[in-house]
């Protein structure tokens, strides 16, 4: 298993743990939303946690949620997925900040949808 992701045509190194996060600003509530993802042994991605800065308009904390450092945080046991596809309309409040070893903003400008997948 490679410890990297293909983000569109770019390769992004992951931490040795194979974990990364995606963070963005909710388009209605204008509050932060964060998801934690894990690269699995099956060469797929699994959502393992989430956090929101506020609540409302579909931003309610999940089961087991607790307040930590200004965020509602909760674990998840999402299904394994082969990839993520993020729309990049350029018309939303923000792009996505993808972090693992470092951070990079993706999808802030109008472009084709961005595919995030494990490296081959």
Short mmCIF file of C-alpha atoms in Angstrom, two decimals:
data_model
loop_
_atom_site.label_atom_id
_atom_site.label_comp_id
_atom_site.label_asym_id
_atom_site.label_seq_id
_atom_site.Cartn_x
_atom_site.Cartn_y
_atom_site.Cartn_z
CA UNK A 1 0.00 0.00 0.00
CA UNK A 2 1.35 3.43 -0.94
CA UNK A 3 1.30 6.14 1.67
CA UNK A 4 0.09 8.70 -0.85
CA UNK A 5 -3.02 10.05 -2.52
CA UNK A 6 -3.67 11.09 -6.08
CA UNK A 7 -5.48 14.44 -5.93
CA UNK A 8 -6.49 15.17 -9.49
CA UNK A 9 -3.19 14.76 -11.36
CA UNK A 10 -1.01 15.54 -8.32
CA UNK A 11 0.50 13.06 -5.87
CA UNK A 12 0.36 14.02 -2.18
CA UNK A 13 2.41 12.18 0.44
CA UNK A 14 0.57 10.93 3.50
CA UNK A 15 1.83 10.55 7.03
CA UNK A 16 3.07 7.00 7.75
CA UNK A 17 -0.25 6.35 9.52
CA UNK A 18 -2.07 6.77 6.17
CA UNK A 19 -4.41 9.34 7.70
CA UNK A 20 -5.49 12.67 6.28
CA UNK A 21 -8.14 15.29 6.92
CA UNK A 22 -10.38 17.42 4.74
CA UNK A 23 -11.67 20.71 6.15
CA UNK A 24 -13.99 23.28 4.60
CA UNK A 25 -16.50 26.00 5.49
CA UNK A 26 -20.16 24.96 5.37
CA UNK A 27 -21.89 26.91 2.61
CA UNK A 28 -25.04 27.74 4.62
CA UNK A 29 -23.87 28.00 8.24
CA UNK A 30 -20.41 29.42 7.39
CA UNK A 31 -18.87 27.23 10.09
CA UNK A 32 -15.96 24.79 9.88
CA UNK A 33 -16.45 21.13 9.00
CA UNK A 34 -13.66 18.56 9.22
CA UNK A 35 -13.46 14.89 8.25
CA UNK A 36 -10.69 12.46 9.15
CA UNK A 37 -9.93 9.72 6.62
CA UNK A 38 -7.80 6.57 6.74
CA UNK A 39 -6.10 4.77 3.87
CA UNK A 40 -6.97 1.09 4.43
CA UNK A 41 -5.06 -2.12 3.79
CA UNK A 42 -7.60 -2.80 1.01
CA UNK A 43 -6.38 0.25 -0.96
CA UNK A 44 -9.57 2.16 -0.17
CA UNK A 45 -10.51 5.15 1.98
CA UNK A 46 -12.56 5.06 5.20
CA UNK A 47 -14.10 7.97 7.11
CA UNK A 48 -12.97 7.55 10.74
CA UNK A 49 -14.02 10.81 12.39
CA UNK A 50 -15.67 14.17 11.90
CA UNK A 51 -15.98 17.54 13.60
CA UNK A 52 -18.08 20.69 13.20
CA UNK A 53 -17.62 24.17 14.65
CA UNK A 54 -21.36 24.84 15.03
CA UNK A 55 -24.69 23.15 14.54
CA UNK A 56 -27.69 23.64 12.28
CA UNK A 57 -28.51 23.04 8.59
CA UNK A 58 -27.33 19.42 8.68
CA UNK A 59 -24.32 20.07 10.91
CA UNK A 60 -25.47 18.25 14.05
CA UNK A 61 -22.77 16.21 15.80
CA UNK A 62 -22.95 12.46 15.31
CA UNK A 63 -23.43 9.81 18.01
CA UNK A 64 -20.79 10.01 20.72
CA UNK A 65 -20.07 13.64 19.90
CA UNK A 66 -18.33 15.77 22.50
CA UNK A 67 -17.11 19.36 22.63
CA UNK A 68 -13.33 19.72 22.29
CA UNK A 69 -11.28 22.87 21.61
CA UNK A 70 -14.25 24.71 20.08
CA UNK A 71 -15.38 21.80 17.87
CA UNK A 72 -18.06 19.13 18.20
CA UNK A 73 -16.05 15.94 17.55
CA UNK A 74 -17.23 12.36 17.00
CA UNK A 75 -15.87 9.04 15.72
CA UNK A 76 -17.37 7.31 12.72
CA UNK A 77 -17.14 3.88 11.17
CA UNK A 78 -17.88 4.77 7.58
CA UNK A 79 -17.76 2.19 4.79
CA UNK A 80 -14.65 1.77 2.66
CA UNK A 81 -14.85 3.75 -0.58
CA UNK A 82 -12.52 3.57 -3.60
CA UNK A 83 -12.25 7.36 -3.96
CA UNK A 84 -13.78 10.75 -3.16
CA UNK A 85 -15.02 13.19 -5.77
CA UNK A 86 -15.24 16.84 -4.75
CA UNK A 87 -17.09 19.45 -6.79
CA UNK A 88 -15.07 22.57 -7.53
CA UNK A 89 -17.57 25.23 -8.63
CA UNK A 90 -15.53 28.17 -7.39
CA UNK A 91 -18.83 29.61 -6.11
CA UNK A 92 -18.76 28.12 -2.60
CA UNK A 93 -17.54 29.76 0.59
CA UNK A 94 -14.21 27.91 0.49
CA UNK A 95 -12.20 25.17 -1.11
CA UNK A 96 -11.12 22.12 0.88
CA UNK A 97 -7.97 22.06 2.98
CA UNK A 98 -6.38 18.62 2.72
CA UNK A 99 -3.83 17.90 5.49
CA UNK A 100 -1.54 14.99 6.32
CA UNK A 101 2.20 15.67 6.25
CA UNK A 102 1.40 19.27 5.25
CA UNK A 103 -1.71 21.11 4.10
CA UNK A 104 -2.90 22.23 0.68
CA UNK A 105 -6.10 23.96 -0.46
CA UNK A 106 -7.93 22.27 -3.33
CA UNK A 107 -11.12 23.13 -5.22
CA UNK A 108 -11.18 26.84 -4.36
CA UNK A 109 -11.24 27.81 -8.05
CA UNK A 110 -13.74 26.72 -10.70
CA UNK A 111 -12.48 23.49 -12.26
CA UNK A 112 -13.50 19.95 -13.05
CA UNK A 113 -14.45 17.79 -10.04
CA UNK A 114 -11.40 16.70 -8.06
CA UNK A 115 -10.90 12.98 -7.53
CA UNK A 116 -9.03 11.84 -4.41
CA UNK A 117 -7.88 8.22 -4.50
CA UNK A 118 -5.10 6.03 -3.10
CA UNK A 119 -1.98 5.92 -5.28
CA UNK A 120 -1.68 2.89 -7.53
#
